Short mmCIF file of N, CA and C in Angstrom, two decimals:
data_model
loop_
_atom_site.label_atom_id
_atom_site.label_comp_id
_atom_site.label_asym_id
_atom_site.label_seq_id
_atom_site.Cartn_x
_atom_site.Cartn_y
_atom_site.Cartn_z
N UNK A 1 -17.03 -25.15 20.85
CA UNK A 1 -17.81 -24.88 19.67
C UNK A 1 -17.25 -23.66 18.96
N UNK A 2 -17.00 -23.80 17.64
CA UNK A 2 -16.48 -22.49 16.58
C UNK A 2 -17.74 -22.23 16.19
N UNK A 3 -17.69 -20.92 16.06
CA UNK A 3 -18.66 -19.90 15.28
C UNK A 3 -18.10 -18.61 14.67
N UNK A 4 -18.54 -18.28 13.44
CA UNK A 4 -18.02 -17.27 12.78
C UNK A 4 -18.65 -16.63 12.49
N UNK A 5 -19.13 -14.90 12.93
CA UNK A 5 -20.08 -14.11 12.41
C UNK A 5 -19.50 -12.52 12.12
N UNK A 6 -20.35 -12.23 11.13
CA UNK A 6 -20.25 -10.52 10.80
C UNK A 6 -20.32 -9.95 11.86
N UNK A 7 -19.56 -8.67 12.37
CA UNK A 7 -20.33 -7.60 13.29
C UNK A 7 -20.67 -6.68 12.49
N UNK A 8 -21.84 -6.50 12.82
CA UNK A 8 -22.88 -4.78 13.07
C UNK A 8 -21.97 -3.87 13.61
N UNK A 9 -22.06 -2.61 12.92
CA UNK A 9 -21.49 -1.12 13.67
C UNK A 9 -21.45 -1.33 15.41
N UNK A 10 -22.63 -1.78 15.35
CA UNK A 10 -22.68 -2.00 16.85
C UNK A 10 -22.08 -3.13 17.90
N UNK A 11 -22.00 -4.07 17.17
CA UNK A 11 -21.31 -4.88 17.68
C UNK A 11 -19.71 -4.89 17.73
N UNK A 12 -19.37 -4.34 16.69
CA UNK A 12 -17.96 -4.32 16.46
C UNK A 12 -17.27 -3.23 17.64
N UNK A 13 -18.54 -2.12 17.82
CA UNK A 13 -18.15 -1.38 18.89
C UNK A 13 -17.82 -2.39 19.93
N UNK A 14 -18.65 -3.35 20.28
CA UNK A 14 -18.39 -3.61 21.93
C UNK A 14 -17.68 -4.65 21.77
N UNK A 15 -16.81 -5.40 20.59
CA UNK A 15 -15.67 -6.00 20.70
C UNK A 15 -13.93 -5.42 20.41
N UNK A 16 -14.10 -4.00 20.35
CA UNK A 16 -13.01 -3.40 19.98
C UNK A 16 -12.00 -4.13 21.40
N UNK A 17 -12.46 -4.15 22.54
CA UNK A 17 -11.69 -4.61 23.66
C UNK A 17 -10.75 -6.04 23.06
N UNK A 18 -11.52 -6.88 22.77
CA UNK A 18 -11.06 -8.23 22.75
C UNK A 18 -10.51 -8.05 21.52
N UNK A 19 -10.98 -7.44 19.87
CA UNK A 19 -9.85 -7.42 18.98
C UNK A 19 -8.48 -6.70 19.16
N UNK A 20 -8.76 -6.13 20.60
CA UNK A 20 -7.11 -5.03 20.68
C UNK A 20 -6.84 -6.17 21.04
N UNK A 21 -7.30 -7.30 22.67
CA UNK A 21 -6.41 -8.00 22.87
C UNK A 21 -6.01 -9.23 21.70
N UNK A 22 -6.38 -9.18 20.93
CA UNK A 22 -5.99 -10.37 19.88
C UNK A 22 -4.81 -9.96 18.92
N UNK A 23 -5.46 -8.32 18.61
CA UNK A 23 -3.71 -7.63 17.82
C UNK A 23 -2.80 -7.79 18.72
N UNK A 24 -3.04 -7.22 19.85
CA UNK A 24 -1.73 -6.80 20.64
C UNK A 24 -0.73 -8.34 20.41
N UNK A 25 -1.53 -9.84 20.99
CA UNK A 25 -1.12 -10.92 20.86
C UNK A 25 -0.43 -11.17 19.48
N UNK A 26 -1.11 -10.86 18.51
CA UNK A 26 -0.17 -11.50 17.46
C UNK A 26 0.92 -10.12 17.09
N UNK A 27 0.78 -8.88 17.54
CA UNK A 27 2.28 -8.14 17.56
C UNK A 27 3.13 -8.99 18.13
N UNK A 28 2.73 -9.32 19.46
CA UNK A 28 3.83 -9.37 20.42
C UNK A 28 4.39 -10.69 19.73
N UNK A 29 3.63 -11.89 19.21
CA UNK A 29 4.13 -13.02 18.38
C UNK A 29 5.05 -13.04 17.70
N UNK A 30 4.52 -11.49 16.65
CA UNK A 30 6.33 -11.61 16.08
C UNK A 30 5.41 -11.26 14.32
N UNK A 31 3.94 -11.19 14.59
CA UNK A 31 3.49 -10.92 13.16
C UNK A 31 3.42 -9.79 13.03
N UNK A 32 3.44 -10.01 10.99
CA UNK A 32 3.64 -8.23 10.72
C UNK A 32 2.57 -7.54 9.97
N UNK A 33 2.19 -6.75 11.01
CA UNK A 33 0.84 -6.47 10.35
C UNK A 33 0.51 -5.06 10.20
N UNK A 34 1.77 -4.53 10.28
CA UNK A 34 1.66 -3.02 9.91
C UNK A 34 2.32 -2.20 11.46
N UNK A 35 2.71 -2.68 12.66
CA UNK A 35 2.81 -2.30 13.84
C UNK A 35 4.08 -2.75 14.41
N UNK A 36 5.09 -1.67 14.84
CA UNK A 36 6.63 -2.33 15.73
C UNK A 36 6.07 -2.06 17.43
N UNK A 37 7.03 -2.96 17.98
CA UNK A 37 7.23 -2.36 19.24
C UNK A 37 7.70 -1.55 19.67
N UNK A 38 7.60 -0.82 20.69
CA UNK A 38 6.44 -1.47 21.68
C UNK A 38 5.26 -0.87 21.43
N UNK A 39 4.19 -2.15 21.45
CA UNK A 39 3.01 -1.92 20.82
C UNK A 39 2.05 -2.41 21.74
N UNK A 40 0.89 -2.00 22.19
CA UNK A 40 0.41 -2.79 23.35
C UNK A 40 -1.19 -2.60 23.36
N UNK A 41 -1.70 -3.24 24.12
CA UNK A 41 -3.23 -2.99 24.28
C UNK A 41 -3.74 -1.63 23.92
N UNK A 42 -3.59 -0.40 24.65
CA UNK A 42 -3.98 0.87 24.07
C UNK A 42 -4.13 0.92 22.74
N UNK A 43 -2.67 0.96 22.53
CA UNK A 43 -2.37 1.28 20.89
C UNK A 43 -3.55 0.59 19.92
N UNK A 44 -3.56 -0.92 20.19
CA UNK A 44 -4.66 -1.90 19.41
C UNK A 44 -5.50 -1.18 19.18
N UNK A 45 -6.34 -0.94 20.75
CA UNK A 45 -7.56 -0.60 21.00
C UNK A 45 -7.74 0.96 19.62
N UNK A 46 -7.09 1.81 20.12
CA UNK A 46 -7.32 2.86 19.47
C UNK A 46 -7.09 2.44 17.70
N UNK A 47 -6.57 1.68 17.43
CA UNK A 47 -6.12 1.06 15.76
C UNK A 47 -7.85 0.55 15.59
N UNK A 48 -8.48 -0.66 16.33
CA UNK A 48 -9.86 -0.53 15.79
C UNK A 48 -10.79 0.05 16.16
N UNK A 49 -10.59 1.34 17.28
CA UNK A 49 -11.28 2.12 17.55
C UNK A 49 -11.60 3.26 15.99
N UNK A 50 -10.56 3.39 15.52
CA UNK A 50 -10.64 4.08 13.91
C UNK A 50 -10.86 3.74 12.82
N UNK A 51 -11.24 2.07 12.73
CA UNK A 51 -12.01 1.82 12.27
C UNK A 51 -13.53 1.51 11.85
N UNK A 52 -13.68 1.82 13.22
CA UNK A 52 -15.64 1.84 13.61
C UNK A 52 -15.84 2.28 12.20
N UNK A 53 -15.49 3.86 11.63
CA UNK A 53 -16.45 4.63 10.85
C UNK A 53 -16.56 3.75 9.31
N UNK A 54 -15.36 2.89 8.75
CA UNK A 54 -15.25 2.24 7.76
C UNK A 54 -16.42 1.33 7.41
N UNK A 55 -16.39 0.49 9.02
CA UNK A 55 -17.20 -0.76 9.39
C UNK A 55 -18.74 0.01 9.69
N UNK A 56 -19.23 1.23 9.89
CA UNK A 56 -20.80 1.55 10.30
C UNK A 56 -20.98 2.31 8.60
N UNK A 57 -20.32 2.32 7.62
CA UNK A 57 -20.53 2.72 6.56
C UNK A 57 -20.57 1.71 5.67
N UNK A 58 -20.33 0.66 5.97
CA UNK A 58 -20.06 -0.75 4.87
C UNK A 58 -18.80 -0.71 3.91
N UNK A 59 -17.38 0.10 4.26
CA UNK A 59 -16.66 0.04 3.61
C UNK A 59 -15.43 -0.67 3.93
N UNK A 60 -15.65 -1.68 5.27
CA UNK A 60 -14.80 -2.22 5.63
C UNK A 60 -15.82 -3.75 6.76
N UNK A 61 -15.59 -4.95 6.16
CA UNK A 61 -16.37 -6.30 6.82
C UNK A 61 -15.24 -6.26 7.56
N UNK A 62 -16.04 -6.70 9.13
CA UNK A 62 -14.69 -7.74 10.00
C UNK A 62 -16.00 -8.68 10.38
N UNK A 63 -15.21 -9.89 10.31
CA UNK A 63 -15.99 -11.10 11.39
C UNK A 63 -14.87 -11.49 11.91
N UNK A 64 -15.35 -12.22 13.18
CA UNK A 64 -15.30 -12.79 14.41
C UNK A 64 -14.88 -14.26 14.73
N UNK A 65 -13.95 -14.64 14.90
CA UNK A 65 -14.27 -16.49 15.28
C UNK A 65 -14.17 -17.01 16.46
N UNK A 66 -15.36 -17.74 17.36
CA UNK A 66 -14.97 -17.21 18.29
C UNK A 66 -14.92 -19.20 19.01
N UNK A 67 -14.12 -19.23 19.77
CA UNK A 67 -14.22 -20.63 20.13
C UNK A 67 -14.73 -20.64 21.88
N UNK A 68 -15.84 -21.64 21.48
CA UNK A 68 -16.53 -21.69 23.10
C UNK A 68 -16.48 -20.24 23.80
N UNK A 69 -17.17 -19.10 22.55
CA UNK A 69 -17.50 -17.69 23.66
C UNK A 69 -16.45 -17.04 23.18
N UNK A 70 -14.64 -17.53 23.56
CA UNK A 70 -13.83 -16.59 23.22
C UNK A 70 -13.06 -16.17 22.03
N UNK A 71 -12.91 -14.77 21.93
CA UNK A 71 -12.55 -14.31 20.26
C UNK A 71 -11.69 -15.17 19.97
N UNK A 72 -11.32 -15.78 19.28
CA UNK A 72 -10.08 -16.04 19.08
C UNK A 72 -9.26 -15.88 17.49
N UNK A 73 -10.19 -15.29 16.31
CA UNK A 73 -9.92 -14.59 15.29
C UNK A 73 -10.29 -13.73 15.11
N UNK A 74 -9.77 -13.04 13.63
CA UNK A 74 -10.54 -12.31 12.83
C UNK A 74 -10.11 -12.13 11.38
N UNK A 75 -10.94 -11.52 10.60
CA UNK A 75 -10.39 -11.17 9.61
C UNK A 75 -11.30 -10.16 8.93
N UNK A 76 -10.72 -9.14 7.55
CA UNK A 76 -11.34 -8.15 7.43
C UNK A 76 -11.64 -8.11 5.41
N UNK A 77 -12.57 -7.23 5.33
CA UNK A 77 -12.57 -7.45 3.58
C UNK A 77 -13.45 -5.95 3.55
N UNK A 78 -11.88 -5.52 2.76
CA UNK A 78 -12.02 -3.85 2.10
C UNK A 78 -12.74 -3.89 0.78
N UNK A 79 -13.51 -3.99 0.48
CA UNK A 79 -14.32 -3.98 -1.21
C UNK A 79 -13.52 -2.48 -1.97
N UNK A 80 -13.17 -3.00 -3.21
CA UNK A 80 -12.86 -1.18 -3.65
C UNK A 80 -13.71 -0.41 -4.17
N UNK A 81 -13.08 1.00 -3.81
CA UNK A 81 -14.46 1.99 -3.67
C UNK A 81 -14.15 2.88 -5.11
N UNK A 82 -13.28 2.50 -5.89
CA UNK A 82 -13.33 3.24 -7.34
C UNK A 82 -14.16 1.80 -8.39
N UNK A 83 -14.88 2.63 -8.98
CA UNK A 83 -15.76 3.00 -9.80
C UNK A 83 -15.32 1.48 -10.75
N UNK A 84 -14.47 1.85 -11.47
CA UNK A 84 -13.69 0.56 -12.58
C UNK A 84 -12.80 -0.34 -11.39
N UNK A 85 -13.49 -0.38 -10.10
CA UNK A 85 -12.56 -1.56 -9.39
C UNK A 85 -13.64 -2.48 -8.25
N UNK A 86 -15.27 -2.09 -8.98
CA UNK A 86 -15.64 -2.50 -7.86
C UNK A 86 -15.79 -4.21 -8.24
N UNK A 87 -14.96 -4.94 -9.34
CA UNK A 87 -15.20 -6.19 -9.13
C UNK A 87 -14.43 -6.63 -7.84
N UNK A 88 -13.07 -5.84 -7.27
CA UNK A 88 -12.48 -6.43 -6.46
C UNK A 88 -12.72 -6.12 -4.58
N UNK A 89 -11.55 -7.00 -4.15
CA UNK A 89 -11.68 -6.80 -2.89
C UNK A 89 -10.72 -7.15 -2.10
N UNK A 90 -10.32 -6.24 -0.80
CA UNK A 90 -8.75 -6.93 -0.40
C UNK A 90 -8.73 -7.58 1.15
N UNK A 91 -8.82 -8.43 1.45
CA UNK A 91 -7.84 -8.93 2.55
C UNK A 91 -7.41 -8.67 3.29
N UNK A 92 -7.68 -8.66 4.50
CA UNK A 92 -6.96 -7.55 5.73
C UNK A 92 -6.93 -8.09 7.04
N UNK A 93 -6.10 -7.90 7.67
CA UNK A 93 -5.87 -8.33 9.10
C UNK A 93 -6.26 -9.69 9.37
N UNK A 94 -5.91 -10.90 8.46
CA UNK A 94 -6.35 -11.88 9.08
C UNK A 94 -5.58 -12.68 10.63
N UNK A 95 -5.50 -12.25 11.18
CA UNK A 95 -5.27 -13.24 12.82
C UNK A 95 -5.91 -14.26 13.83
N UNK A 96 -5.00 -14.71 14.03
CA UNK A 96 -5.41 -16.02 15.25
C UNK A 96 -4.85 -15.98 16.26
N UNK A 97 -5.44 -16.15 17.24
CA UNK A 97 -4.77 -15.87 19.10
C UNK A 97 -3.36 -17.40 19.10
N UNK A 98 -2.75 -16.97 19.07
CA UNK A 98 -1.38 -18.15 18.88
C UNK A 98 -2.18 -19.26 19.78
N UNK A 99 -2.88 -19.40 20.82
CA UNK A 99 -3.70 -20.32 21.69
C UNK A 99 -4.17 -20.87 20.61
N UNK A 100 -5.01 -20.48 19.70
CA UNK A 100 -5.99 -20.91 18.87
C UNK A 100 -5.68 -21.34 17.62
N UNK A 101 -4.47 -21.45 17.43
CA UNK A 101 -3.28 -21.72 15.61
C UNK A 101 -3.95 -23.22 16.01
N UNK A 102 -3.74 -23.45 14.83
CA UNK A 102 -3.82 -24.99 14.45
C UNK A 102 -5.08 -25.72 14.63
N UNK A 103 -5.88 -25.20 14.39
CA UNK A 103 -7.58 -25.64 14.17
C UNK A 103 -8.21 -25.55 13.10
N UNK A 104 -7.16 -24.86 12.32
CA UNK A 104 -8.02 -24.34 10.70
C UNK A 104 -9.18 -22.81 11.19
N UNK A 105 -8.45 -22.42 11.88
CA UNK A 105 -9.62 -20.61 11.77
C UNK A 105 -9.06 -20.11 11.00
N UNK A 106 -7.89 -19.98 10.06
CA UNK A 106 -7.33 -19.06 9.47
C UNK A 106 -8.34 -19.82 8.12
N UNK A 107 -7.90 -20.60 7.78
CA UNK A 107 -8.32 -21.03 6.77
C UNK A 107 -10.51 -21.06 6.80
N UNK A 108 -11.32 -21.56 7.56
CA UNK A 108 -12.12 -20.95 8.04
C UNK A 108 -12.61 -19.34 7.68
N UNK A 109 -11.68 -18.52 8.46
CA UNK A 109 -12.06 -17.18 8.17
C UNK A 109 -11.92 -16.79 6.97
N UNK A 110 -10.96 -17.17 6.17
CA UNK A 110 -10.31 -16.80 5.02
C UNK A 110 -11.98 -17.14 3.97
N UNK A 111 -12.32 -18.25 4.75
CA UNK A 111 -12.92 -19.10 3.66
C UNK A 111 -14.59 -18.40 3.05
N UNK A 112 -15.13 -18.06 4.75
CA UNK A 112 -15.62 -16.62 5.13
C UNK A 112 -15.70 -15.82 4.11
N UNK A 113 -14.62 -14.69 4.27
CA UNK A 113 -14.62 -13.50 3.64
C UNK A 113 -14.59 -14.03 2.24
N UNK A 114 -13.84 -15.00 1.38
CA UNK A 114 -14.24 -15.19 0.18
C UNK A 114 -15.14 -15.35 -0.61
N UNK A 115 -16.42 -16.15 0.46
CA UNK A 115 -17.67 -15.95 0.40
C UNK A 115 -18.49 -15.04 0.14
N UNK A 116 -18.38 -14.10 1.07
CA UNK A 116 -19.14 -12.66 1.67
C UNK A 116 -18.78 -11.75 -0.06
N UNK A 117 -16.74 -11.77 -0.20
CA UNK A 117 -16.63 -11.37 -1.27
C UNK A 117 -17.45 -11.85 -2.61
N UNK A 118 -17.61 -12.66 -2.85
CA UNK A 118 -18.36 -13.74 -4.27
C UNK A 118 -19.56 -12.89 -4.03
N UNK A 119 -20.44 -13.41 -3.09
CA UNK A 119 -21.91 -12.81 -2.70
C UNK A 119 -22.16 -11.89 -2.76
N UNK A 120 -21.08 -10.71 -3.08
CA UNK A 120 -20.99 -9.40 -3.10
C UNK A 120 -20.88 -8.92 -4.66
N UNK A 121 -20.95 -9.37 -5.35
CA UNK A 121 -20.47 -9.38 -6.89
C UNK A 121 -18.76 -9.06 -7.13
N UNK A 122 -17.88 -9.48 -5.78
CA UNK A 122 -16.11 -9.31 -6.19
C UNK A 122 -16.15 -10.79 -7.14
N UNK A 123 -15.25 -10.86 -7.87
CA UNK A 123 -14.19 -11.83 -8.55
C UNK A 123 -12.87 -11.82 -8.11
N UNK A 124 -12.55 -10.59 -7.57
CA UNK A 124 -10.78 -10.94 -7.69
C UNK A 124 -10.27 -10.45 -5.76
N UNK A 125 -9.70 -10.83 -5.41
CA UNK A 125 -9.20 -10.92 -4.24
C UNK A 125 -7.69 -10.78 -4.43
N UNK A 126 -7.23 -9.74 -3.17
CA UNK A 126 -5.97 -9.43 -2.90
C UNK A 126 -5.55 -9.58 -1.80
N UNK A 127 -4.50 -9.71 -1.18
CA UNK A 127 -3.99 -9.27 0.25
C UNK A 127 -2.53 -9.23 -0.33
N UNK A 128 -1.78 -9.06 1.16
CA UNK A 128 0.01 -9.44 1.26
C UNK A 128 0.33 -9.66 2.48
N UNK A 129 1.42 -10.37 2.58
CA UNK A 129 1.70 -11.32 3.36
C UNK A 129 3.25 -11.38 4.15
N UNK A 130 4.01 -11.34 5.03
CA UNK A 130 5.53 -11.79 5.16
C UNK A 130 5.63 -12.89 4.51
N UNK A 131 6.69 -12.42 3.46
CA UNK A 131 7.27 -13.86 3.22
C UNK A 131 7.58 -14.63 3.79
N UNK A 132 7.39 -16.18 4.14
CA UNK A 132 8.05 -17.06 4.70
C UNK A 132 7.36 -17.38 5.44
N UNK A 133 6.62 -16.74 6.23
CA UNK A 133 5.40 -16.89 7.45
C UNK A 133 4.65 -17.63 7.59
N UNK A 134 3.81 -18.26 8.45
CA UNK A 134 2.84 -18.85 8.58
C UNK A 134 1.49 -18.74 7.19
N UNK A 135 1.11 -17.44 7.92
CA UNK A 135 0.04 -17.41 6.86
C UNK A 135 0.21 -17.35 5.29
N UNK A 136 1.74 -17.16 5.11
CA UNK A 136 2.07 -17.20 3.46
C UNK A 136 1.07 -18.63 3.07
N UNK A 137 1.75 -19.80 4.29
CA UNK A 137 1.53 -20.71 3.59
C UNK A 137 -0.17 -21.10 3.59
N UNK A 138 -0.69 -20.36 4.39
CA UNK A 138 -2.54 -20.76 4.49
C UNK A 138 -2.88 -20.46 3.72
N UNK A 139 -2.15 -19.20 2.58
CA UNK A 139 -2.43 -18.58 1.09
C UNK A 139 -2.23 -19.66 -0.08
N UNK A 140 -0.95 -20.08 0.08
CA UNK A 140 0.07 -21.18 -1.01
C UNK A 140 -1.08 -22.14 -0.88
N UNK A 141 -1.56 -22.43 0.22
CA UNK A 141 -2.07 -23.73 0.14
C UNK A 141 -3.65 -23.72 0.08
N UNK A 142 -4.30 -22.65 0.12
CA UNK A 142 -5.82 -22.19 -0.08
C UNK A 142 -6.20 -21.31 -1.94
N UNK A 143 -5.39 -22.33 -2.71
CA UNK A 143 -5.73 -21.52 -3.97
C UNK A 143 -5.29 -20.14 -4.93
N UNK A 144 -4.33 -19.59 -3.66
CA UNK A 144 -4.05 -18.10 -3.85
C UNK A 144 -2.49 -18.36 -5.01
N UNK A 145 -2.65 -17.06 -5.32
CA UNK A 145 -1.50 -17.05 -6.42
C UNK A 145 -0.50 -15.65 -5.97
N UNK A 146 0.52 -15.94 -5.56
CA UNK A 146 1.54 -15.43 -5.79
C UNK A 146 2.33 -14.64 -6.87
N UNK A 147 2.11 -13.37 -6.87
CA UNK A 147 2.30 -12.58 -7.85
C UNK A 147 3.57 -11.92 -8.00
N UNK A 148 4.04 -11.60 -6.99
CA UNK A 148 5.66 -10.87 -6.44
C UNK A 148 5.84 -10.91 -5.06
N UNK A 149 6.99 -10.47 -4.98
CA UNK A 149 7.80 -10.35 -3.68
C UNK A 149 8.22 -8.99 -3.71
N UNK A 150 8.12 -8.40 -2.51
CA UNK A 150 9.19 -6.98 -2.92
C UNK A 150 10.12 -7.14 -1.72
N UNK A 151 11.09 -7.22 -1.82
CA UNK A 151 12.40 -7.13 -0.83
C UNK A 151 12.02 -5.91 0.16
N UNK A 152 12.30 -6.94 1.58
CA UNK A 152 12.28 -5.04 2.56
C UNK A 152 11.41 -4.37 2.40
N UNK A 153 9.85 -4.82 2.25
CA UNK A 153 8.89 -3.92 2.40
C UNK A 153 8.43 -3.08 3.49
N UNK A 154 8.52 -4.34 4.45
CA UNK A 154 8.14 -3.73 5.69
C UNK A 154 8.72 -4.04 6.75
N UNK A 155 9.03 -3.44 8.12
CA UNK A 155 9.07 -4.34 9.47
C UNK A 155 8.14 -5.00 10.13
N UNK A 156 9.20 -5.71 10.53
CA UNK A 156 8.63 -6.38 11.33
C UNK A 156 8.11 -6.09 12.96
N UNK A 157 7.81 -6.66 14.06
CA UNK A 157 7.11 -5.97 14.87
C UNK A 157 8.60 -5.55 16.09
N UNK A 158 9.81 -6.12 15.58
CA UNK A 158 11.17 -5.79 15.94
C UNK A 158 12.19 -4.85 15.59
N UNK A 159 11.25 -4.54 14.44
CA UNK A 159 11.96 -3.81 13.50
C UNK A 159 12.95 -3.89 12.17
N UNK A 160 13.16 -5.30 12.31
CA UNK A 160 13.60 -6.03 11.10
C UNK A 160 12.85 -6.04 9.63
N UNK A 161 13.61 -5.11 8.74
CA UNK A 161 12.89 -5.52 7.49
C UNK A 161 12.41 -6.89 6.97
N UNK A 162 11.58 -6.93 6.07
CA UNK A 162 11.46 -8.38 5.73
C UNK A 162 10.65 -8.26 4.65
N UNK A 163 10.54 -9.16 3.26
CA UNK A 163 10.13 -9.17 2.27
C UNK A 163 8.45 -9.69 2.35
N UNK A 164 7.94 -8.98 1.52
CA UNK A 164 6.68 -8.97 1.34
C UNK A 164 6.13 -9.80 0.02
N UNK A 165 5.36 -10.88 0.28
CA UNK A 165 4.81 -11.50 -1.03
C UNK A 165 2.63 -10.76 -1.17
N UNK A 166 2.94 -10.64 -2.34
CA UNK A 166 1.60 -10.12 -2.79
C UNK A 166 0.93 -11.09 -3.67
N UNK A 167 -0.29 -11.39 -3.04
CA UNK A 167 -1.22 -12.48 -3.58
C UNK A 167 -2.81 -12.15 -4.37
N UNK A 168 -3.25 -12.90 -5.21
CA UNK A 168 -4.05 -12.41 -5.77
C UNK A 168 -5.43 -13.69 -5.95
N UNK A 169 -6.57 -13.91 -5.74
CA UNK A 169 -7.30 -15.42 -5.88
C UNK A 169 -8.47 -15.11 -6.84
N UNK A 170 -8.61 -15.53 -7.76
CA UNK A 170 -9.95 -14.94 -8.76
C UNK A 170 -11.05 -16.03 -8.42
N UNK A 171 -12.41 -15.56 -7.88
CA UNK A 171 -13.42 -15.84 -7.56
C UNK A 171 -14.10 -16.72 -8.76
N UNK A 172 -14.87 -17.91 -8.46
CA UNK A 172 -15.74 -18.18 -9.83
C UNK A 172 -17.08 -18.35 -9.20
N UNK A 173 -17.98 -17.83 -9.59
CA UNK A 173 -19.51 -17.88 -9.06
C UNK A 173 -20.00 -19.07 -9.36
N UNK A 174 -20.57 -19.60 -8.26
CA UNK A 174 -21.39 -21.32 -8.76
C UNK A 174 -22.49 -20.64 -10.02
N UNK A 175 -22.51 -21.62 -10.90
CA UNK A 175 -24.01 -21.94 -11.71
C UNK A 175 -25.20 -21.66 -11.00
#
């Protein structure tokens, strides 16, 4: 059984364990999500351990996907906090336990936070992505628009540069 829910300050506390083990997994995969090797459980842990204060202030959503009990996603939605930007909202850390690819959670979670965003009064949605990657294409193929590429943005979790595509999806509120 899939289920997908918000955590509470509090809850998010007592899953920091299982989202380290889900980063650590998709480092070690080969995704780039801001982290090289060697990168490992600790490290995770303490990465959403510093985010508690974002998430108990409301300036940072994560939910959960969890299949039969275990985590096996997540994904995150930064709302912006200037003044002339609060129609928008960005995109963050979306992952899947490589066990768990190919069920549609990405697309699922994605589908989620776009929600939460709309319901929130956002219209416009951002993230970025490795080019070429998996999740480029859960973007290409979920509505999103492709705005640029920048060559060599970032490494990878090897250390290999690699080009970055930046995406953008404008919200329309039902009637």
């Amino acid at each position: 059984m899939r289920t997908i829910a918000r955590l509470s300050a509090g809850e998010f506390e007592h899953c920091v364990k299982e989202l380290a083990e889900l980063l650590a997994d998709a480092v070690d995969d080969g995704a780039s999500l801001g982290f090289v090797e060697p990168f490992g459980h600790e490290a995770a842990a303490a990465w959403w351990r510093a985010q508690a204060p974002a998430v108990a202030a409301g300036s940072q959503f994560v939910w959960v996907c969890r299949l039969d009990g275990v985590l096996a996603g997540t994904v995150s939605l930064i709302p912006a906090a200037k003044a002339n930007a609060r129609h928008r909202a960005e995109i963050v850390k979306l992952m899947v336990h490589r066990d768990a690819r190919g069920q549609g959670l990405s697309r699922a979670l994605l589908a989620t936070a776009e929600q939460a965003a709309l319901d929130s009064g956002a219209t416009l949605l951002l993230l970025d992505t490795e080019t070429g990657s998996t999740a480029e294409h859960v973007y290409l193929s979920g509505g999103w628009t492709r705005y640029g590429i920048v060559p060599d943005y970032a490494a990878s979790p090897d250390g290999t540069l690699r080009d970055c595509s930046f995406f953008y999806k404008r919200l329309i509120p039902s009637s």
